[in-house]
CSV table of C-alpha atoms in Angstrom, one decimal:
chain,number,residue,atom,x,y,z
Y,352,MET,CA,17.2,-9.5,-8.4
Y,353,VAL,CA,14.8,-6.6,-8.5
Y,354,GLN,CA,16.0,-3.4,-6.9
Y,355,LYS,CA,14.0,-1.2,-4.6
Y,356,LEU,CA,13.3,2.3,-6.0
Y,357,SER,CA,15.7,5.0,-4.9
Y,358,PRO,CA,14.1,7.7,-2.6
Y,359,GLU,CA,14.1,10.1,-5.6
Y,360,ALA,CA,12.4,7.6,-7.9
Y,361,ARG,CA,9.9,6.7,-5.2
Y,362,ALA,CA,9.1,10.4,-4.7
Y,363,GLN,CA,8.8,10.8,-8.5
Y,364,PHE,CA,6.4,7.9,-8.7
Y,365,PHE,CA,4.0,9.5,-6.2
Y,366,SER,CA,4.3,12.8,-7.9
Y,367,ASP,CA,3.5,11.3,-11.3
Y,368,HIS,CA,0.7,9.1,-10.0
Y,369,PRO,CA,-1.6,11.2,-7.8
Y,370,GLU,CA,-4.2,8.4,-7.6
Y,371,TRP,CA,-1.7,6.3,-5.6
Y,372,LYS,CA,-0.9,7.0,-2.0
Y,373,GLU,CA,1.8,5.7,0.3
Y,374,ALA,CA,0.7,2.7,2.3
Y,375,GLU,CA,0.8,3.0,6.1
Y,376,GLY,CA,3.4,0.8,7.8
Y,377,LYS,CA,5.2,-0.5,4.7
Y,378,ASP,CA,7.0,0.6,1.6
Y,379,ALA,CA,4.0,0.2,-0.8
Y,380,ALA,CA,1.6,2.1,-2.9
Y,381,GLN,CA,-2.2,1.9,-2.5
Y,382,THR,CA,-5.2,3.0,-4.6
Y,383,THR,CA,-8.9,2.4,-4.6
Y,384,LEU,CA,-10.9,2.1,-7.8
Y,385,GLN,CA,-14.6,2.5,-8.1
Y,386,PHE,CA,-16.7,0.8,-10.8
Y,387,LYS,CA,-20.3,0.9,-12.0
Y,388,ASP,CA,-21.0,-2.5,-10.5
Y,389,PHE,CA,-19.6,-5.9,-9.4
Y,390,ASN,CA,-19.4,-7.2,-13.0
Y,391,GLU,CA,-17.2,-4.2,-14.1
Y,392,ALA,CA,-15.0,-4.6,-11.0
Y,393,TRP,CA,-14.6,-8.3,-11.7
Y,394,GLY,CA,-13.7,-7.6,-15.3
Y,395,PHE,CA,-11.0,-5.2,-14.2
Y,396,MET,CA,-9.6,-7.8,-11.8
Y,397,SER,CA,-9.6,-10.4,-14.6
Y,398,ARG,CA,-7.6,-8.2,-16.9
Y,399,VAL,CA,-5.1,-7.3,-14.1
Y,400,ALA,CA,-4.8,-11.0,-13.2
Y,401,LEU,CA,-3.8,-11.9,-16.8
Y,402,TYR,CA,-1.2,-9.0,-16.9
Y,403,ALA,CA,0.1,-9.9,-13.4
Y,404,ASP,CA,0.5,-13.6,-14.3
Y,405,LYS,CA,2.4,-12.7,-17.6
Y,406,HIS,CA,4.7,-10.3,-15.7
Y,407,ASP,CA,5.1,-12.5,-12.6
Y,408,HIS,CA,4.1,-9.7,-10.4
Y,409,HIS,CA,0.9,-9.9,-8.4
Y,410,PRO,CA,-0.9,-7.1,-6.5
Y,411,GLU,CA,-2.4,-7.4,-3.1
Y,412,TRP,CA,-6.1,-6.5,-3.4
Y,413,PHE,CA,-9.5,-6.5,-1.8
Y,414,ASN,CA,-12.8,-6.4,-3.5
Y,415,VAL,CA,-16.3,-5.5,-2.3
Y,416,TYR,CA,-19.0,-5.1,-4.9
Y,417,ASN,CA,-17.9,-2.3,-7.1
Y,418,ARG,CA,-14.8,-1.2,-5.2
Y,419,VAL,CA,-11.3,-2.7,-5.6
Y,420,GLU,CA,-8.5,-1.7,-3.2
Y,421,VAL,CA,-5.0,-2.4,-4.5
Y,422,THR,CA,-1.6,-2.4,-2.8
Y,423,LEU,CA,1.6,-2.7,-4.7
Y,424,THR,CA,5.0,-3.7,-3.3
Y,425,THR,CA,7.8,-6.0,-4.4
Y,426,HIS,CA,8.5,-8.5,-1.7
Y,427,ASP,CA,11.8,-9.6,-3.2
Y,428,ALA,CA,13.0,-5.9,-3.1
Y,429,ASP,CA,11.4,-5.3,0.3
Y,430,GLY,CA,9.5,-2.3,-1.1
Y,431,LEU,CA,8.5,-0.4,-4.2
Y,432,SER,CA,10.3,-1.3,-7.5
Y,433,GLU,CA,10.1,-0.7,-11.2
Y,434,ARG,CA,7.7,-3.7,-11.3
Y,435,ASP,CA,5.3,-1.8,-9.2
Y,436,VAL,CA,5.6,1.3,-11.4
Y,437,ALA,CA,4.8,-0.8,-14.4
Y,438,MET,CA,1.8,-2.4,-12.7
Y,439,ALA,CA,0.5,0.9,-11.5
Y,440,GLU,CA,0.7,2.3,-15.0
Y,441,PHE,CA,-1.2,-0.7,-16.3
Y,442,LEU,CA,-3.9,-0.4,-13.7
Y,443,ASP,CA,-4.2,3.4,-14.4
Y,444,SER,CA,-4.7,2.6,-18.1
Y,445,LEU,CA,-7.8,0.5,-17.1
Y,446,ARG,CA,-9.4,3.1,-14.9
Y,447,SER,CA,-12.9,4.0,-16.0
């Protein structure tokens, strides 16, 4: 079973990842990514989908034209876990 991040690890995550903010009303992290156009946003989402499927950890997300809003949480852990940290780091590596 996946373990929820400790309060110290959670604080460290947000300190190390300034692009991510605490989600309102739940133990989750959120970010918004802006792209040149819809095609670039869709390409990003496709790359994330392949990673997510391979790692069996899928983000909550919302897309409008060139903007993608992402929320990460681990439902099995009832909050942020190392899976979310890994996913955030992967998404950050794709930021344009």
